[in-house]
Amino acid sequence: MINVLTFVSNYSHTMTEKQEKILGAALELFAKDGYHATSTSKIAKHAGVSEALIFRHFENKEGLLNAIMDVGGQKAHELYAKIVFTTDPKELLKKAINILFEVPEEEYEMWRLMYALKWQTNGYNTESKEPLMLALNNAFKKLGYKNPEAESELILMIIDGAVTSFLLHPPKNKEDIRKAIFDKYDL
Amino acid sequence: MINVLTFVSNYSHTMTEKQEKILGAALELFAKDGYHATSTSKIAKHAGVSEALIFRHFENKEGLLNAIMDVGGQKAHELYAKIVFTTDPKELLKKAINILFEVPEEEYEMWRLMYALKWQTNGYNTESKEPLMLALNNAFKKLGYKNPEAESELILMIIDGAVTSFLLHPPKNKEDIRKAIFDKYDL
DNA sequence: ATAATGTAAGTAAGTAATCGCTTATTATAA
DNA sequence: TTATAATAAGCGATTACTTACTTACATTAT
């Protein structure tokens, strides 16, 4: 609970204490049980507030979800923005791959929710990855790969698959897997 | 609807016509809207039967889900069983990778449901992949890879990531991506 | 300084609608 | 006849959400 709260509060400087509690409880329950299986009354009880307060601050249940997704989207954007201007192509690949190995454990709930929601909402947030996509295209082109676009898509698939694996059943040999990926790209 | 029905009926020789209709409707709606957002009354209407019939044949809503999952699990098991006894290591890798490129479109709904459910059920079905895992371990060992276990996990992550991508937003350059993967393993 | 006012925060107790599921009854077929 | 397939109607519980109200606090007027 504390983890979630601190995570959320980093991105909500204008929020009431109780608003943060609601967001934290919702994040925790959405990630654990799914959006539809989590009722607003459960969230309210878990946050220690009245149920009506949720609707006062977030309009409806979907508004609460959107508020959480905004936090995740902003977080993702920040991660990508840190690396897309790397000029050296191999360095960019390294950084892109390393991102997934450096996700802090206290953010796992958030990312589990984001990944789970991909399958429930029809609108997949492909636009947040576009800047990274372009940067990767360029890197693979510089490195002389035959089909840079396909290579960019592939590496994003690999990252997605690895993140999924880490979030659902964290393996002990993370470092070996990183080495195996690096090998595939001569890093 | 027809697609779902024919798909289901391949694995349910002892089923009533109405049972198949229920399963088909449930599969379609679970995959489209998610398990919790789909009510038993919606399923009944969509299948053209009374709601009570669902509970007669499948006991409860979860039993209906389990019946669908059984079909998917059996399907997955058959796919893996076809290839795990391949002796030539490179041939095995090829076949394992090709599986994901040969999923027929009429089965997409089923797989979307299976993948979406990974995030909602705490028990991840890792045991169905274990025979394939062992076969891959052996193949990478034969090929002289430094860390066969990590390589097996990685290639399953890649396959998972690619399947996810295909199911959520099917790309046009599938063939280029297959080539890119083959390149990484000298196939 | 303090009383008056305005606004946002917060709640208890509801609402109609829908949920998964059951019961009582009828239709069908071996 | 006997068992199973199928249904209509309704069950209590829960759902997302609303209403009517109180509390807390900052701003303004006197």
Coordinates of C-alpha atoms (C1' of nucleotides) in Angstrom, one line a residue:
Chain A
M1 CA 0.0 0.0 0.0
I2 CA 2.8 2.4 1.0
N3 CA 4.6 1.6 -2.2
V4 CA 1.7 2.4 -4.4
L5 CA 1.0 5.6 -2.5
T6 CA 4.5 6.9 -2.9
F7 CA 4.5 5.9 -6.5
V8 CA 1.3 7.7 -7.2
S9 CA 2.2 10.8 -5.2
N10 CA 5.3 11.4 -7.3
Y11 CA 2.9 12.4 -10.1
S12 CA 0.1 14.1 -8.2
H13 CA 1.4 17.2 -6.5
T14 CA -2.0 18.8 -6.4
M15 CA -3.9 15.9 -4.9
T16 CA -5.6 15.6 -1.5
E17 CA -4.4 13.0 0.9
K18 CA -7.6 11.1 0.4
Q19 CA -7.5 11.3 -3.4
E20 CA -4.1 9.6 -3.2
K21 CA -5.5 7.0 -1.0
I22 CA -8.3 6.3 -3.4
L23 CA -5.9 6.1 -6.4
G24 CA -3.5 3.8 -4.5
A25 CA -6.3 1.5 -3.4
A26 CA -7.8 1.4 -6.9
L27 CA -4.4 0.6 -8.4
E28 CA -3.8 -2.2 -6.0
L29 CA -7.2 -3.8 -6.5
F30 CA -7.4 -3.3 -10.2
A31 CA -4.0 -4.9 -10.6
K32 CA -4.8 -7.8 -8.3
D33 CA -8.4 -8.6 -9.3
G34 CA -9.0 -6.8 -12.6
Y35 CA -11.0 -3.7 -13.4
H36 CA -14.5 -5.2 -13.6
A37 CA -14.0 -7.5 -10.6
T38 CA -13.2 -4.5 -8.4
S39 CA -16.2 -2.6 -7.1
T40 CA -16.2 1.0 -6.1
S41 CA -17.4 0.1 -2.6
K42 CA -14.4 -2.2 -2.2
I43 CA -12.1 0.6 -3.3
A44 CA -13.7 2.9 -0.8
K45 CA -13.4 0.5 2.1
H46 CA -9.8 -0.3 1.2
A47 CA -8.9 3.4 1.0
G48 CA -10.8 4.2 4.2
V49 CA -13.1 6.8 2.6
S50 CA -16.7 7.0 1.8
E51 CA -17.7 5.6 -1.6
A52 CA -19.3 8.8 -2.7
L53 CA -15.9 10.6 -2.5
I54 CA -14.7 8.5 -5.4
F55 CA -17.4 10.0 -7.6
R56 CA -16.8 13.5 -6.3
H57 CA -13.2 13.4 -7.3
F58 CA -13.1 11.1 -10.4
E59 CA -16.7 11.5 -11.7
N60 CA -17.1 7.7 -12.3
K61 CA -15.3 4.4 -12.1
E62 CA -13.8 4.8 -15.6
G63 CA -12.5 8.2 -14.6
L64 CA -10.7 6.6 -11.8
L65 CA -9.1 4.1 -14.2
N66 CA -8.1 6.9 -16.6
A67 CA -6.4 8.7 -13.7
I68 CA -4.3 5.6 -13.0
M69 CA -3.6 5.1 -16.7
D70 CA -2.4 8.7 -17.0
V71 CA 0.2 8.0 -14.3
G72 CA 1.4 4.9 -16.1
G73 CA 1.4 6.7 -19.5
Q74 CA 3.4 9.6 -18.1
K75 CA 5.9 7.1 -16.5
A76 CA 6.3 5.2 -19.8
H77 CA 6.9 8.5 -21.7
E78 CA 9.6 9.5 -19.2
L79 CA 11.4 6.2 -19.6
Y80 CA 11.4 6.5 -23.4
A81 CA 12.3 10.2 -23.4
K82 CA 15.5 9.4 -21.4
I83 CA 17.0 7.3 -24.2
V84 CA 15.6 8.2 -27.6
F85 CA 18.2 10.9 -28.3
T86 CA 21.1 8.5 -27.8
T87 CA 23.2 8.8 -31.0
D88 CA 25.3 5.7 -30.9
P89 CA 23.1 2.9 -32.2
K90 CA 24.4 0.1 -30.1
E91 CA 24.2 2.3 -27.0
L92 CA 20.5 2.9 -27.8
L93 CA 19.8 -0.8 -28.2
K94 CA 21.5 -1.4 -24.8
K95 CA 19.5 1.3 -23.1
A96 CA 16.2 0.1 -24.6
I97 CA 16.8 -3.4 -23.4
N98 CA 18.0 -2.4 -20.0
I99 CA 14.9 -0.4 -19.3
L100 CA 13.0 -3.6 -18.7
F101 CA 15.6 -5.0 -16.3
E102 CA 15.5 -1.8 -14.2
V103 CA 11.8 -1.6 -13.5
P104 CA 11.7 -1.2 -9.7
E105 CA 9.6 -3.8 -7.9
E106 CA 7.3 -1.2 -6.3
E107 CA 6.1 -0.3 -9.7
Y108 CA 5.2 -3.9 -10.7
E109 CA 1.5 -3.5 -9.7
M110 CA 1.2 -0.5 -12.0
W111 CA 2.7 -2.2 -14.9
R112 CA 0.7 -5.4 -14.4
L113 CA -2.4 -3.2 -14.6
M114 CA -1.2 -1.5 -17.7
Y115 CA -0.4 -4.8 -19.4
A116 CA -3.6 -6.5 -18.3
L117 CA -5.6 -3.6 -19.6
K118 CA -4.2 -3.9 -23.1
W119 CA -6.5 -6.9 -23.4
Q120 CA -9.6 -5.3 -22.0
T121 CA -9.6 -1.9 -23.7
N122 CA -9.8 -1.9 -27.5
G123 CA -7.7 1.2 -27.8
Y124 CA -4.1 0.0 -27.5
N125 CA -1.7 2.8 -26.6
T126 CA 0.7 2.3 -29.5
E127 CA 1.4 6.1 -29.8
S128 CA 3.4 6.3 -26.6
K129 CA 6.0 3.9 -28.2
E130 CA 6.3 5.7 -31.5
P131 CA 9.2 8.0 -30.6
L132 CA 11.2 4.9 -29.4
M133 CA 10.2 3.1 -32.6
L134 CA 11.6 5.8 -34.8
A135 CA 14.8 5.9 -32.8
L136 CA 15.2 2.2 -33.1
N137 CA 14.5 2.3 -36.8
N138 CA 17.4 4.7 -37.2
A139 CA 19.7 2.7 -35.0
F140 CA 19.1 -0.5 -37.0
K141 CA 19.6 1.4 -40.2
K142 CA 23.0 2.7 -39.0
L143 CA 24.0 -0.8 -38.0
G144 CA 23.2 -2.0 -41.6
Y145 CA 20.4 -4.4 -40.7
K146 CA 18.5 -5.6 -43.8
N147 CA 15.0 -4.7 -42.5
P148 CA 15.2 -2.0 -39.8
E149 CA 11.4 -1.7 -39.4
A150 CA 10.9 -5.4 -38.8
E151 CA 13.9 -5.4 -36.4
S152 CA 12.4 -2.5 -34.4
E153 CA 9.1 -4.3 -34.2
L154 CA 10.8 -7.5 -33.1
I155 CA 12.9 -5.9 -30.4
L156 CA 9.8 -4.3 -29.0
M157 CA 8.1 -7.7 -29.1
I158 CA 11.0 -9.2 -27.2
I159 CA 10.9 -6.4 -24.6
D160 CA 7.1 -6.9 -24.3
G161 CA 7.4 -10.6 -23.9
A162 CA 10.2 -10.3 -21.3
V163 CA 8.3 -7.7 -19.3
T164 CA 5.2 -10.0 -19.3
S165 CA 7.3 -12.9 -18.1
F166 CA 8.9 -10.8 -15.3
L167 CA 5.6 -9.4 -14.1
L168 CA 3.8 -12.7 -14.1
H169 CA 6.5 -15.1 -12.7
P170 CA 9.8 -13.2 -12.0
P171 CA 12.7 -15.5 -13.0
K172 CA 15.9 -15.8 -11.0
N173 CA 18.2 -15.8 -14.0
K174 CA 17.4 -12.3 -15.1
E175 CA 21.1 -11.6 -15.7
D176 CA 21.5 -14.6 -18.0
I177 CA 18.5 -13.6 -20.0
R178 CA 19.9 -10.1 -20.5
K179 CA 23.2 -11.6 -21.7
A180 CA 21.3 -13.8 -24.1
I181 CA 19.5 -10.8 -25.6
F182 CA 22.7 -8.8 -25.8
D183 CA 24.3 -11.7 -27.7
K184 CA 21.6 -11.6 -30.3
Y185 CA 22.5 -8.0 -31.1
D186 CA 26.3 -8.2 -30.6
L187 CA 26.2 -5.8 -27.7
Chain B
M1 CA -19.9 -17.0 -34.8
I2 CA -19.6 -19.8 -37.2
N3 CA -15.8 -19.8 -36.8
V4 CA -16.0 -20.1 -33.1
L5 CA -18.6 -22.9 -33.4
T6 CA -16.6 -25.0 -35.7
F7 CA -13.5 -24.4 -33.6
V8 CA -15.2 -25.5 -30.4
S9 CA -17.0 -28.5 -32.0
N10 CA -13.7 -30.0 -33.0
Y11 CA -13.1 -30.7 -29.3
S12 CA -16.5 -31.5 -28.1
H13 CA -17.8 -34.6 -29.7
T14 CA -20.2 -35.4 -26.9
M15 CA -21.9 -32.0 -26.8
T16 CA -25.4 -30.9 -27.4
E17 CA -26.0 -28.4 -30.2
K18 CA -27.1 -25.9 -27.6
Q19 CA -24.1 -26.6 -25.4
E20 CA -21.9 -25.7 -28.4
K21 CA -23.8 -22.5 -29.0
I22 CA -23.4 -21.5 -25.3
L23 CA -19.6 -22.2 -25.5
G24 CA -19.3 -20.3 -28.7
A25 CA -21.2 -17.3 -27.5
A26 CA -19.2 -17.3 -24.2
L27 CA -15.9 -17.5 -26.0
E28 CA -16.9 -14.6 -28.3
L29 CA -18.1 -12.4 -25.5
F30 CA -15.3 -13.2 -23.0
A31 CA -12.7 -12.5 -25.6
K32 CA -14.3 -9.2 -26.7
D33 CA -15.4 -7.7 -23.4
G34 CA -13.6 -9.8 -20.7
Y35 CA -14.9 -12.4 -18.3
H36 CA -16.3 -10.1 -15.6
A37 CA -17.9 -7.6 -18.0
T38 CA -19.8 -10.5 -19.7
S39 CA -23.0 -11.5 -17.9
T40 CA -24.6 -14.9 -18.1
S41 CA -27.8 -13.3 -19.4
K42 CA -25.9 -11.7 -22.3
I43 CA -24.3 -15.1 -23.1
A44 CA -27.7 -16.8 -23.1
K45 CA -29.3 -14.1 -25.3
H46 CA -26.3 -14.3 -27.7
A47 CA -26.6 -18.1 -27.9
G48 CA -30.3 -18.0 -28.2
V49 CA -31.0 -20.2 -25.2
S50 CA -32.4 -19.7 -21.7
E51 CA -30.0 -18.4 -19.1
A52 CA -30.8 -21.4 -16.8
L53 CA -29.5 -23.8 -19.4
I54 CA -26.0 -22.4 -18.8
F55 CA -26.1 -23.5 -15.2
R56 CA -27.6 -26.9 -16.0
H57 CA -24.7 -27.8 -18.3
F58 CA -21.8 -25.8 -16.8
E59 CA -22.8 -25.6 -13.1
N60 CA -21.8 -21.9 -12.8
K61 CA -20.1 -19.1 -14.7
E62 CA -16.6 -20.2 -13.7
G63 CA -17.4 -23.7 -15.0
L64 CA -18.2 -22.2 -18.4
L65 CA -14.9 -20.4 -18.4
N66 CA -13.1 -23.6 -17.4
A67 CA -14.7 -25.5 -20.3
I68 CA -13.4 -22.9 -22.7
M69 CA -10.0 -22.9 -21.1
D70 CA -9.9 -26.7 -21.5
V71 CA -10.4 -26.4 -25.2
G72 CA -7.6 -23.9 -25.4
G73 CA -5.3 -25.9 -23.2
Q74 CA -5.9 -29.0 -25.3
K75 CA -5.2 -27.1 -28.4
A76 CA -1.9 -25.7 -27.0
H77 CA -0.9 -29.2 -25.9
E78 CA -1.5 -30.6 -29.4
L79 CA 0.6 -27.9 -30.9
Y80 CA 3.5 -28.5 -28.7
A81 CA 3.2 -32.3 -28.9
K82 CA 3.6 -32.1 -32.6
I83 CA 7.1 -30.8 -32.4
V84 CA 8.8 -31.7 -29.1
F85 CA 10.2 -35.0 -30.5
T86 CA 12.0 -33.4 -33.3
T87 CA 15.6 -34.5 -33.0
D88 CA 17.5 -32.0 -35.1
P89 CA 17.9 -29.0 -32.9
K90 CA 17.7 -26.3 -35.6
E91 CA 14.6 -28.0 -37.0
L92 CA 13.0 -27.9 -33.5
L93 CA 13.7 -24.2 -33.2
K94 CA 12.3 -23.5 -36.6
K95 CA 9.1 -25.4 -35.8
A96 CA 8.7 -23.7 -32.4
I97 CA 9.0 -20.3 -34.0
N98 CA 6.7 -21.2 -36.9
I99 CA 3.9 -22.2 -34.6
L100 CA 3.1 -18.6 -33.9
F101 CA 3.0 -17.7 -37.6
E102 CA 0.6 -20.4 -38.4
V103 CA -2.2 -19.7 -35.9
P104 CA -5.3 -19.6 -38.1
E105 CA -7.3 -16.3 -37.8
E106 CA -10.5 -18.1 -36.7
E107 CA -8.7 -19.1 -33.6
Y108 CA -7.6 -15.6 -32.7
E109 CA -10.6 -15.0 -30.3
M110 CA -9.7 -18.1 -28.4
W111 CA -6.0 -17.1 -28.0
R112 CA -6.9 -13.5 -27.1
L113 CA -9.0 -14.9 -24.3
M114 CA -6.3 -17.3 -23.1
Y115 CA -3.7 -14.5 -23.1
A116 CA -6.0 -12.0 -21.4
L117 CA -6.8 -14.5 -18.7
K118 CA -3.1 -14.9 -17.8
W119 CA -3.4 -11.5 -16.1
Q120 CA -6.5 -12.3 -14.0
T121 CA -6.0 -15.8 -12.8
N122 CA -3.2 -16.1 -10.2
G123 CA -2.3 -19.6 -11.4
Y124 CA -0.4 -19.1 -14.6
N125 CA -0.4 -22.3 -16.7
T126 CA 3.3 -22.8 -16.9
E127 CA 3.0 -26.6 -16.8
S128 CA 1.6 -26.9 -20.3
K129 CA 4.8 -25.4 -21.7
E130 CA 7.2 -27.6 -19.7
P131 CA 7.6 -30.4 -22.3
L132 CA 8.5 -27.8 -25.0
M133 CA 10.8 -26.1 -22.5
L134 CA 12.7 -29.3 -21.9
A135 CA 13.0 -30.0 -25.7
L136 CA 14.3 -26.5 -26.2
N137 CA 16.9 -26.9 -23.4
N138 CA 18.2 -29.9 -25.2
A139 CA 18.3 -28.3 -28.6
F140 CA 20.3 -25.3 -27.3
K141 CA 22.6 -27.6 -25.5
K142 CA 23.3 -29.5 -28.7
L143 CA 23.9 -26.3 -30.5
G144 CA 26.6 -25.3 -28.0
Y145 CA 24.8 -22.3 -26.5
K146 CA 26.5 -21.1 -23.3
N147 CA 23.3 -20.9 -21.2
P148 CA 20.6 -23.3 -22.6
E149 CA 18.1 -22.6 -19.9
A150 CA 18.2 -18.9 -20.3
E151 CA 18.0 -19.3 -24.1
S152 CA 14.9 -21.5 -23.8
E153 CA 13.2 -19.0 -21.6
L154 CA 14.1 -16.2 -23.9
I155 CA 12.8 -17.8 -27.0
L156 CA 9.5 -18.5 -25.2
M157 CA 9.4 -14.8 -24.2
I158 CA 10.0 -13.9 -27.8
I159 CA 7.2 -16.2 -29.0
D160 CA 4.9 -14.8 -26.3
G161 CA 5.7 -11.2 -27.2
A162 CA 5.1 -11.9 -30.9
V163 CA 1.8 -13.7 -30.3
T164 CA 0.7 -10.8 -28.2
S165 CA 1.6 -8.3 -30.9
F166 CA -0.2 -10.4 -33.6
L167 CA -3.3 -10.8 -31.5
L168 CA -3.7 -7.2 -30.6
H169 CA -2.6 -5.4 -33.8
P170 CA -1.7 -7.8 -36.6
P171 CA 1.2 -6.4 -38.5
K172 CA 1.6 -6.7 -42.3
N173 CA 5.2 -7.6 -42.3
K174 CA 4.9 -10.9 -40.5
E175 CA 7.2 -12.6 -43.0
D176 CA 10.0 -10.0 -42.3
I177 CA 9.7 -10.6 -38.6
R178 CA 9.9 -14.3 -39.1
K179 CA 13.1 -13.8 -41.1
A180 CA 14.5 -11.5 -38.4
I181 CA 13.9 -14.1 -35.7
F182 CA 15.4 -16.9 -37.8
D183 CA 18.5 -14.6 -38.3
K184 CA 19.0 -14.4 -34.5
Y185 CA 19.3 -18.2 -34.4
D186 CA 21.1 -18.8 -37.7
L187 CA 18.2 -20.8 -39.1
Chain C
dA1 C1' -10.3 41.2 14.9
dT2 C1' -14.3 38.9 13.8
dA3 C1' -18.4 37.9 11.8
dA4 C1' -20.4 36.6 7.2
dT5 C1' -20.0 34.2 3.1
dG6 C1' -18.4 30.9 -0.5
dT7 C1' -16.5 26.8 -1.9
dA8 C1' -14.6 22.5 -1.8
dA9 C1' -14.2 18.1 1.0
dG10 C1' -16.5 14.5 2.9
dT11 C1' -20.3 11.4 4.3
dA12 C1' -24.7 8.3 5.3
dA13 C1' -28.3 6.5 3.2
dG14 C1' -30.3 5.7 -0.3
dT15 C1' -31.6 4.6 -5.8
dA16 C1' -32.8 1.5 -9.9
dA17 C1' -30.6 -1.9 -12.4
dT18 C1' -28.2 -5.8 -13.0
dC19 C1' -25.6 -9.7 -11.1
dG20 C1' -25.1 -15.0 -10.7
dC21 C1' -28.0 -18.5 -9.6
dT22 C1' -32.4 -21.4 -8.1
dT23 C1' -36.9 -23.2 -8.3
dA24 C1' -40.9 -24.9 -10.3
dT25 C1' -42.7 -26.4 -14.4
dT26 C1' -43.0 -28.1 -19.2
dA27 C1' -41.3 -30.3 -23.6
dT28 C1' -38.9 -34.0 -25.8
dA29 C1' -37.3 -38.3 -26.8
dA30 C1' -35.6 -43.2 -25.7
Chain D
dT1 C1' -42.6 -44.5 -18.2
dT2 C1' -38.4 -42.3 -17.1
dA3 C1' -34.8 -39.4 -17.6
dT4 C1' -32.9 -35.5 -19.6
dA5 C1' -33.3 -31.0 -22.0
dA6 C1' -35.1 -26.7 -21.7
dT7 C1' -37.5 -22.7 -20.0
dA8 C1' -40.0 -18.7 -17.4
dA9 C1' -40.1 -16.4 -13.4
dG10 C1' -38.1 -14.8 -9.7
dC11 C1' -34.5 -14.9 -5.7
dG12 C1' -31.2 -12.1 -2.5
dA13 C1' -27.1 -9.8 -3.2
dT14 C1' -24.3 -6.5 -5.3
dT15 C1' -23.5 -3.0 -8.8
dA16 C1' -22.3 1.9 -10.2
dC17 C1' -24.0 6.0 -9.0
dT18 C1' -27.0 10.0 -6.6
dT19 C1' -29.1 12.8 -3.2
dA20 C1' -29.3 15.5 0.7
dC21 C1' -26.6 16.9 4.0
dT22 C1' -22.5 18.3 7.2
dT23 C1' -17.8 19.8 8.0
dA24 C1' -13.5 22.4 7.1
dC25 C1' -11.3 26.3 5.6
dA26 C1' -10.1 30.2 3.0
dT27 C1' -11.8 34.9 1.5
dT28 C1' -14.1 39.0 2.1
dA29 C1' -16.9 42.7 4.6
dT30 C1' -17.6 45.2 8.5

